[in-house]
PDB file of C-alpha atoms in Angstrom:
ATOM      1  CA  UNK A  40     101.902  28.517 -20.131  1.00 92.00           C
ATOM      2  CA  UNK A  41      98.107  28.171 -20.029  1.00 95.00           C
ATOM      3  CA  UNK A  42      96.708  28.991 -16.845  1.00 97.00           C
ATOM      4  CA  UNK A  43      92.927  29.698 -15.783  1.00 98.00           C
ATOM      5  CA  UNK A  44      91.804  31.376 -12.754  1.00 98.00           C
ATOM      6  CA  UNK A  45      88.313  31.452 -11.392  1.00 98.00           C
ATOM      7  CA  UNK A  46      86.589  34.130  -9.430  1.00 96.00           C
ATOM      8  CA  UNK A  47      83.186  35.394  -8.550  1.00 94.00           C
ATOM      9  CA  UNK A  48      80.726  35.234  -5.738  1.00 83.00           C
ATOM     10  CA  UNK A  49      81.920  33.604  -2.562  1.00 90.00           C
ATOM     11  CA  UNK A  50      78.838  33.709  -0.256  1.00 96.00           C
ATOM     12  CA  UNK A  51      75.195  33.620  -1.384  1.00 97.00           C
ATOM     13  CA  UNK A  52      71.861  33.134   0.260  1.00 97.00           C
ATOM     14  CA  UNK A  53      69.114  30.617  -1.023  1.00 97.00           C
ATOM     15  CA  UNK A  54      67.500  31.503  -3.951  1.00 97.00           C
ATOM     16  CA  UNK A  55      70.314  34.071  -5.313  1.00 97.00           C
ATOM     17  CA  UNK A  56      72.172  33.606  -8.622  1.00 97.00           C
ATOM     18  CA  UNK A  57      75.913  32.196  -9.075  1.00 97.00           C
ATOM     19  CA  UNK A  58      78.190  34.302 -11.073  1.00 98.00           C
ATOM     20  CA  UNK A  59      81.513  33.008 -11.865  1.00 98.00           C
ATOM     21  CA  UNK A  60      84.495  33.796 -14.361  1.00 98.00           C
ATOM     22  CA  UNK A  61      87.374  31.550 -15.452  1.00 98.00           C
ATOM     23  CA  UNK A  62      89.999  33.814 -16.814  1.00 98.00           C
ATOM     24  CA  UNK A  63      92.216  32.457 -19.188  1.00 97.00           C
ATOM     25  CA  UNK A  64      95.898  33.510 -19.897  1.00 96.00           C
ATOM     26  CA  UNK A  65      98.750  32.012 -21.619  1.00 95.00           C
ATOM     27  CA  UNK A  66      96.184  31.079 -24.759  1.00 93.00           C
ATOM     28  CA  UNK A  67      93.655  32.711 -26.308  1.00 93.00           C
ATOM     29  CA  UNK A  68      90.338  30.593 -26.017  1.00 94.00           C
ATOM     30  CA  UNK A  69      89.497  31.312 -30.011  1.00 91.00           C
ATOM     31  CA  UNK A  70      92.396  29.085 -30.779  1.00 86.00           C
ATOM     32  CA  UNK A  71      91.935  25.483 -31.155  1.00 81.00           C
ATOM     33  CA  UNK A  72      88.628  23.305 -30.391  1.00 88.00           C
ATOM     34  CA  UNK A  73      88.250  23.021 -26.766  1.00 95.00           C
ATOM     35  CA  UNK A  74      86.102  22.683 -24.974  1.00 96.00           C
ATOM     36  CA  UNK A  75      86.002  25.207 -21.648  1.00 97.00           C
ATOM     37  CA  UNK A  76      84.318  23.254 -18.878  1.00 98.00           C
ATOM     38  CA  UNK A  77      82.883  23.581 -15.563  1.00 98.00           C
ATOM     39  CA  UNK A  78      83.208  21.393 -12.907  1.00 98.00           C
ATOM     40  CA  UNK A  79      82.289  21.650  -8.745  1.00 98.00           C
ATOM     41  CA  UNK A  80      83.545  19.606  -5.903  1.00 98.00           C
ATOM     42  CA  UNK A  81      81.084  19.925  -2.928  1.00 97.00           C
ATOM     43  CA  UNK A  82      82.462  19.701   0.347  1.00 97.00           C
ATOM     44  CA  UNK A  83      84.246  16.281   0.976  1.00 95.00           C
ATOM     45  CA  UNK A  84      82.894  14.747  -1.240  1.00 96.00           C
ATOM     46  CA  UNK A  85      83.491  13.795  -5.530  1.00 96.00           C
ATOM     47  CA  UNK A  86      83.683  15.833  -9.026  1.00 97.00           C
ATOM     48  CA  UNK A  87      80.610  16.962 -10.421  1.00 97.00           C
ATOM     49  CA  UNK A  88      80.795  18.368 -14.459  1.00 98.00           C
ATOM     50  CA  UNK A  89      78.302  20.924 -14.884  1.00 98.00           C
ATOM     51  CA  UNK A  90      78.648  21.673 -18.437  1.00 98.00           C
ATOM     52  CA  UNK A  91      81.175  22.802 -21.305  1.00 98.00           C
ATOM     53  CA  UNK A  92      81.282  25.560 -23.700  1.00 97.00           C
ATOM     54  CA  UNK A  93      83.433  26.082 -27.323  1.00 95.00           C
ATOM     55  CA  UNK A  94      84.651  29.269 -28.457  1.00 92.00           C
ATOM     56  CA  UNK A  95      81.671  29.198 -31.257  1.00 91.00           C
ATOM     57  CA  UNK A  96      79.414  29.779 -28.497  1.00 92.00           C
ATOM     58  CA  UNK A  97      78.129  26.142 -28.621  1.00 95.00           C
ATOM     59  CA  UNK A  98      77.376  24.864 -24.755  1.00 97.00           C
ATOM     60  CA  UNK A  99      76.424  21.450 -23.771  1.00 97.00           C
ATOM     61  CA  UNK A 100      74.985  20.995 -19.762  1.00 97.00           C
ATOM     62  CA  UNK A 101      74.958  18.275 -17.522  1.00 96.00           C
ATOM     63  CA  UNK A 102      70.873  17.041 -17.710  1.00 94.00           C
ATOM     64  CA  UNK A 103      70.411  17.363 -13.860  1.00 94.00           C
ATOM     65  CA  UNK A 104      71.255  21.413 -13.738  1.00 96.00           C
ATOM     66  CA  UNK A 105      70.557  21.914 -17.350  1.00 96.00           C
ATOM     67  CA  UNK A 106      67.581  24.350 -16.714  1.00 96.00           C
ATOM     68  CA  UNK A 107      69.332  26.676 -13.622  1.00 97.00           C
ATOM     69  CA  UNK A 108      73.044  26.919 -15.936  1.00 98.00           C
ATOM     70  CA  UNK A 109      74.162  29.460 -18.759  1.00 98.00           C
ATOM     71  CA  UNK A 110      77.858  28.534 -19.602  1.00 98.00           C
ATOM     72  CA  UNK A 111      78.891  31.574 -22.032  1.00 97.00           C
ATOM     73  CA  UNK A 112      82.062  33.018 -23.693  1.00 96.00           C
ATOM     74  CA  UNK A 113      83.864  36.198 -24.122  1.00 95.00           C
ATOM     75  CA  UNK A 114      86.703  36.321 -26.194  1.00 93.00           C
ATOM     76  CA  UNK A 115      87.500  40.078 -26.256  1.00 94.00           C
ATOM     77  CA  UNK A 116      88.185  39.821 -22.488  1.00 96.00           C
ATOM     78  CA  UNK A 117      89.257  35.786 -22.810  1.00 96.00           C
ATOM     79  CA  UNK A 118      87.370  34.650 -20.148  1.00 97.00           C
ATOM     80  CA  UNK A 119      84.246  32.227 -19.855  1.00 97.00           C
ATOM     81  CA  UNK A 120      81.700  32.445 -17.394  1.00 98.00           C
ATOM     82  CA  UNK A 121      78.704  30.464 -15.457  1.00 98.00           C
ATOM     83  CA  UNK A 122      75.630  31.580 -13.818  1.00 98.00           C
ATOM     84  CA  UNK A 123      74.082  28.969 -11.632  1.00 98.00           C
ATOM     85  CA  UNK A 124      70.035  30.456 -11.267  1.00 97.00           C
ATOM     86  CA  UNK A 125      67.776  29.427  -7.945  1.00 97.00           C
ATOM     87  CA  UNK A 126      71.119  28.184  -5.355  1.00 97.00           C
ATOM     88  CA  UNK A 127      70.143  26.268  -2.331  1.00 97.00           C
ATOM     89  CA  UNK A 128      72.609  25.231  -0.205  1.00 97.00           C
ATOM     90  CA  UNK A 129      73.495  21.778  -1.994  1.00 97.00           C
ATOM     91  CA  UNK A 130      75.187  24.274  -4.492  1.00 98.00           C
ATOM     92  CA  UNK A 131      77.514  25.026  -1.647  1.00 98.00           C
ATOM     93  CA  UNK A 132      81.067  23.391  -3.207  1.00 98.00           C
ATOM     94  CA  UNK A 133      84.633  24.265  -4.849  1.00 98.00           C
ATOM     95  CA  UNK A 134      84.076  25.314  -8.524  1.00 98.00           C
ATOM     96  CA  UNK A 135      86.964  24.844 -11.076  1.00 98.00           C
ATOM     97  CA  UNK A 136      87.369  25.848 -14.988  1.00 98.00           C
ATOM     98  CA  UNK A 137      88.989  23.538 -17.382  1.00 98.00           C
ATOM     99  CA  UNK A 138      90.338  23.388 -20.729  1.00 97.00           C
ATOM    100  CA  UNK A 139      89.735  19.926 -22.882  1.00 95.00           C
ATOM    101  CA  UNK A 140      89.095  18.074 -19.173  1.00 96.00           C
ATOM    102  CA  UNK A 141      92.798  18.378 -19.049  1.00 96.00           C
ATOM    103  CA  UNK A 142      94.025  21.940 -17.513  1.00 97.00           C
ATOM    104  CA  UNK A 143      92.357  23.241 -14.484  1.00 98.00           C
ATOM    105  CA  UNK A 144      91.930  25.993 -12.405  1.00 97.00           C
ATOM    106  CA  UNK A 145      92.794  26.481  -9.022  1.00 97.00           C
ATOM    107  CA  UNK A 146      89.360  26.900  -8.153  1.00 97.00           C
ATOM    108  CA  UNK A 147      86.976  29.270  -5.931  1.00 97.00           C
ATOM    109  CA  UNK A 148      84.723  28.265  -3.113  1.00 97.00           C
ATOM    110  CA  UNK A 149      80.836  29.033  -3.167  1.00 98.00           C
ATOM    111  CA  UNK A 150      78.820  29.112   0.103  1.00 98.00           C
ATOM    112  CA  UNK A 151      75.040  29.299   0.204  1.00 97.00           C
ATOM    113  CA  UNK A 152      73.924  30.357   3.746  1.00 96.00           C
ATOM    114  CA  UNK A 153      70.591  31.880   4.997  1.00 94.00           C
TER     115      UNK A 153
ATOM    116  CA  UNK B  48      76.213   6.556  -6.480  1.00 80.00           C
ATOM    117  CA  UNK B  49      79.182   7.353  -9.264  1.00 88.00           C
ATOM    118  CA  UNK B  50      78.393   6.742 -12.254  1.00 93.00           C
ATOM    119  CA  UNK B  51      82.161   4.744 -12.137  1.00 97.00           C
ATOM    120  CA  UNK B  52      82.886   2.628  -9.760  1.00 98.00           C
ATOM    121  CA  UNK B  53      86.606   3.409  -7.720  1.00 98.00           C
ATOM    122  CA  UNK B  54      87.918   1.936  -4.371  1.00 98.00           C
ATOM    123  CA  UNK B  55      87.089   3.817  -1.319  1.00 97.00           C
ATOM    124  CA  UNK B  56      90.761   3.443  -0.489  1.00 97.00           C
ATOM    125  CA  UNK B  57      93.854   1.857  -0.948  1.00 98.00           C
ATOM    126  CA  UNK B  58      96.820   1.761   0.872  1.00 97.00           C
ATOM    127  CA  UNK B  59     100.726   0.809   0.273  1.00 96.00           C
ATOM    128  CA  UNK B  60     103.982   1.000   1.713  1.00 97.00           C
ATOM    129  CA  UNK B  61     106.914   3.359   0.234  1.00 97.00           C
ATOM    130  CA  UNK B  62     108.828   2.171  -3.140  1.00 97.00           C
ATOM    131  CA  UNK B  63     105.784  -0.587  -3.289  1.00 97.00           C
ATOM    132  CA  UNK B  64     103.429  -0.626  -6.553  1.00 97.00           C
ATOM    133  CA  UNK B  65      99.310   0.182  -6.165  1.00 98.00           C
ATOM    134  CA  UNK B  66      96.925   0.291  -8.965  1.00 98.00           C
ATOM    135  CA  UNK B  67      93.318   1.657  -8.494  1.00 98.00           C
ATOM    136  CA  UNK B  68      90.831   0.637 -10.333  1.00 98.00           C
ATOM    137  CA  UNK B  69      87.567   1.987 -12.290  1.00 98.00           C
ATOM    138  CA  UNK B  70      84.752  -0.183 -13.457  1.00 98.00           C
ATOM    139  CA  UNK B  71      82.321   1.308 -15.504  1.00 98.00           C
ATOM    140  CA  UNK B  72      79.851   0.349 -18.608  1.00 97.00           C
ATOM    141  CA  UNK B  73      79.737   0.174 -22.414  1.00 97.00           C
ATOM    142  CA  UNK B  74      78.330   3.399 -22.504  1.00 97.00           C
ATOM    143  CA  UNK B  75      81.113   5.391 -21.048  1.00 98.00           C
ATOM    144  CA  UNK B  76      84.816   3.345 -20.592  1.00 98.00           C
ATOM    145  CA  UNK B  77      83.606   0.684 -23.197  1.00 97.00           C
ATOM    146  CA  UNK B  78      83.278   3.576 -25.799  1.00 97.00           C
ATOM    147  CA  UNK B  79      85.507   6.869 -24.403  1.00 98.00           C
ATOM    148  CA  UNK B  80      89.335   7.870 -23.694  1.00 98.00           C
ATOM    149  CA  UNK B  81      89.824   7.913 -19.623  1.00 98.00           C
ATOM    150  CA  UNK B  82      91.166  10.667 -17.798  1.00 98.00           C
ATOM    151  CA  UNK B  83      92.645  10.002 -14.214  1.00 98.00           C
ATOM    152  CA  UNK B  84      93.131  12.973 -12.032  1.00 98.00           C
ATOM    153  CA  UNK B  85      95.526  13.513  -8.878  1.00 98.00           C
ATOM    154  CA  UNK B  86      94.053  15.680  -5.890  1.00 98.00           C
ATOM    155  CA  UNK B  87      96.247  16.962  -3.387  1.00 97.00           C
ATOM    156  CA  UNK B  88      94.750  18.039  -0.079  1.00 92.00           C
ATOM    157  CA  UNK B  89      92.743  21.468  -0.788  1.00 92.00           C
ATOM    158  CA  UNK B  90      94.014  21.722  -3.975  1.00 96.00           C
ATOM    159  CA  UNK B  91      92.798  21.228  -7.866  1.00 97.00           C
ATOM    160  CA  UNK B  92      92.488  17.842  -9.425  1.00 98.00           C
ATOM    161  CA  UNK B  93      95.606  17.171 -11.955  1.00 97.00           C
ATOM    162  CA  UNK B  94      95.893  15.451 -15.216  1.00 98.00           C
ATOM    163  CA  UNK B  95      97.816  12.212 -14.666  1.00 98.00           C
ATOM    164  CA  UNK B  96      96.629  10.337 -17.435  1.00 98.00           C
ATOM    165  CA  UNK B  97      94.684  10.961 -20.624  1.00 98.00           C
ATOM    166  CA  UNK B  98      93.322   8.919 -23.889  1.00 97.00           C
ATOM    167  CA  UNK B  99      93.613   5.621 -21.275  1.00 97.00           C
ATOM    168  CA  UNK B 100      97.268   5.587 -21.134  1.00 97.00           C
ATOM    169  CA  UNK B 101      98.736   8.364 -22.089  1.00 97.00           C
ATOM    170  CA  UNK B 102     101.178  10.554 -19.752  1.00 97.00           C
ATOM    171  CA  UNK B 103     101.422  14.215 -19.639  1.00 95.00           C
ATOM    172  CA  UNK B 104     104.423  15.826 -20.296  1.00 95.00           C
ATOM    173  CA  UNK B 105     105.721  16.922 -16.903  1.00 94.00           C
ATOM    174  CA  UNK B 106     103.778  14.022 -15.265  1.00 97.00           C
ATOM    175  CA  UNK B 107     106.152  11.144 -13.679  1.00 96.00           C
ATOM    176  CA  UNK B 108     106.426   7.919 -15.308  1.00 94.00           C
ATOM    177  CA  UNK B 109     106.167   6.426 -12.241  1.00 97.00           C
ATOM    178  CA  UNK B 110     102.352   6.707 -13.168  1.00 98.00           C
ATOM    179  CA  UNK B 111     100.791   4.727 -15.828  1.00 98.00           C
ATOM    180  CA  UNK B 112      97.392   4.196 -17.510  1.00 98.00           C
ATOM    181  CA  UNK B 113      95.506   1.443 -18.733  1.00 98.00           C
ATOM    182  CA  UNK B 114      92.074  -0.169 -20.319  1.00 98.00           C
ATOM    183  CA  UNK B 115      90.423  -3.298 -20.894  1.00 97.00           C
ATOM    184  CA  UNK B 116      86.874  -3.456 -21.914  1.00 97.00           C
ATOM    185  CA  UNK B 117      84.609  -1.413 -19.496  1.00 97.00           C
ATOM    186  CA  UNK B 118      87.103  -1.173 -16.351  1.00 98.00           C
ATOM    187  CA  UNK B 119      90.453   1.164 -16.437  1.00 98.00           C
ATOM    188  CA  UNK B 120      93.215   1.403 -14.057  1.00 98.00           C
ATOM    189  CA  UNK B 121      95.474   3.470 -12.888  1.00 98.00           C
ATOM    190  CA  UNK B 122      99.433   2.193 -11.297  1.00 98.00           C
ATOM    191  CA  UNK B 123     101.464   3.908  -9.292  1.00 98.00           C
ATOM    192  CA  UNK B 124     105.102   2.254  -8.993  1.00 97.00           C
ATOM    193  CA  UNK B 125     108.083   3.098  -6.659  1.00 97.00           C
ATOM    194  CA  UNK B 126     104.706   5.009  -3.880  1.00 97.00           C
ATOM    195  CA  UNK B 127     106.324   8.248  -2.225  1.00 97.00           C
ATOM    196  CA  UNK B 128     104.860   9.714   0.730  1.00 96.00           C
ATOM    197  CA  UNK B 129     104.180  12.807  -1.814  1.00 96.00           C
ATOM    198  CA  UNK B 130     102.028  10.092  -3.641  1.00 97.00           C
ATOM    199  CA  UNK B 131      99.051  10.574  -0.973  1.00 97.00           C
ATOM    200  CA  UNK B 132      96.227  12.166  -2.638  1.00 97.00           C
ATOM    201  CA  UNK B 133      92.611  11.715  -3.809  1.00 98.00           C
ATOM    202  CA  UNK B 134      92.695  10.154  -7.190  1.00 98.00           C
ATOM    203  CA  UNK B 135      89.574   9.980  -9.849  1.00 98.00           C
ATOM    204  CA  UNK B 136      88.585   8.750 -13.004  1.00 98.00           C
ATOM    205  CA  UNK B 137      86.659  10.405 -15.471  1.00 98.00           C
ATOM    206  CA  UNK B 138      85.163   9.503 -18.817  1.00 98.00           C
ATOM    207  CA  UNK B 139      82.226  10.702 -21.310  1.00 98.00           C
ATOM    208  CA  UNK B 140      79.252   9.015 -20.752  1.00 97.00           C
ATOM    209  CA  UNK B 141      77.735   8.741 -24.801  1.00 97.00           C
ATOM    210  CA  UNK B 142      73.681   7.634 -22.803  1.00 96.00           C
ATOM    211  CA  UNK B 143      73.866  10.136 -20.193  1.00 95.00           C
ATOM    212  CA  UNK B 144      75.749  12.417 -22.276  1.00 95.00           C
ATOM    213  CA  UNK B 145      77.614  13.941 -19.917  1.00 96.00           C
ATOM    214  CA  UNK B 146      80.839  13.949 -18.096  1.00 97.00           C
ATOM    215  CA  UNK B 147      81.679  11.362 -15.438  1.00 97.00           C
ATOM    216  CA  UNK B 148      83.645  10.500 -12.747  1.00 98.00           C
ATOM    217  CA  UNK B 149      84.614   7.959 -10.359  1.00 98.00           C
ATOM    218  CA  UNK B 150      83.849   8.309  -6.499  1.00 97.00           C
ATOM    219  CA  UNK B 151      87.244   8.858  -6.183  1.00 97.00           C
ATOM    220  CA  UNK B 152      89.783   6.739  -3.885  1.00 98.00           C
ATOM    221  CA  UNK B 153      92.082   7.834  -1.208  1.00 98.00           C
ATOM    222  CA  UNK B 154      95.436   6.652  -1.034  1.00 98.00           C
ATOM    223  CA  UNK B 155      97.359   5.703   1.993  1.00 97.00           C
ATOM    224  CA  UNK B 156     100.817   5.473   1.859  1.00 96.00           C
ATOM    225  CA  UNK B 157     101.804   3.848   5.217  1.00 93.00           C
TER     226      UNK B 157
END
């Protein structure tokens, strides 16, 4: 059963960099032609995609964060990853993994305080 | 502003039917499979409905799917107090070319 599972850094200050990682188990992400996305929920409020990545290494980012986001793979350790450069505290939100838009992580909150 | 326009809210009695609806544009529900997604309180979104209508497997059929032109919706028949949840739509976008989704709507079930 495909599961994904993110973790990284809960609490950052302004300015800092985001470091995530969605590890998968269950399936190995070199199989198939999915695409591994991100996605982040601010506080109360609606989904926002942030970008996607395919096991070939080829990424694809949402316009508005496109120049602060590297989406990238590893498939010896079967895990993808985001870095999120320059956080201010609008970055502060829930950020899930997901296969094909259609299996999800649980997710892992991000906080940007001074 | 979404991209997709939901309800705010909706709200039904038990064993009643609701349907929540999301208008969008050529560009993104005119041209793209729709995704709806259940959120539980503090928990992920959920796959309830892919390709416009389709049902995943371990997904009740008490949910269903459906698309005409550049609006979707989703239905929810025989509403269970377990039904109350966040639910959003989500689509490609081919002119932004990116992923969208709906505002999202909260449902009641009274």
């Amino acid at each position: 059963q495909l599961q994904l599972q993110e973790s990284g850094s809960g609490l950052l200050k302004p300015s800092q960099t985001l470091s995530l990682t969605c590890a998968v188990s269950g399936a190995s992400i070199s199989n198939g032609n999915y695409s591994w996305n991100w996605i982040r929920q601010p506080p109360g409020k609606g989904l926002e995609w942030i970008g996607y990545i395919f096991h070939s290494g080829r990424t694809h980012y949402d316009p508005s964060l496109k120049s602060r986001v590297t989406i990238s793979v590893d498939i010896s350790k079967n895990q993808i990853s985001l870095r999120l450069n320059s956080v201010t505290a609008a970055d502060t939100a829930t950020y899930f993994c997901a296969r094909g838009m259609k299996v999800w992580g649980q997710g892992t909150t991000v906080t940007v305080s001074s | 502003q979404s991209v997709l326009t939901q309800p705010p809210s909706v709200s039904e009695v038990p064993r009643q039917r609701v349907t929540i609806s999301c208008s969008g544009s050529r560009s993104n529900i005119g041209n793209n499979a729709v995704n709806w997604y259940q959120q539980l309180p503090g928990k992920a979104p959920k796959l309830l409905i892919f390709y416009d209508d389709m049902v995943p497997s371990g997904v009740s059929d008490r949910f269903s799917g459906s698309k005409s032109g550049t609006s979707a919706s989703l239905a929810i028949n025989g509403l269970q107090s377990e039904d109350e949840a966040d639910y959003y739509c989500g689509v490609w976008d081919d002119s932004l070319n990116t992923w969208v989704f709906g505002g999202g709507t909260k449902l009641t079930v009274l």
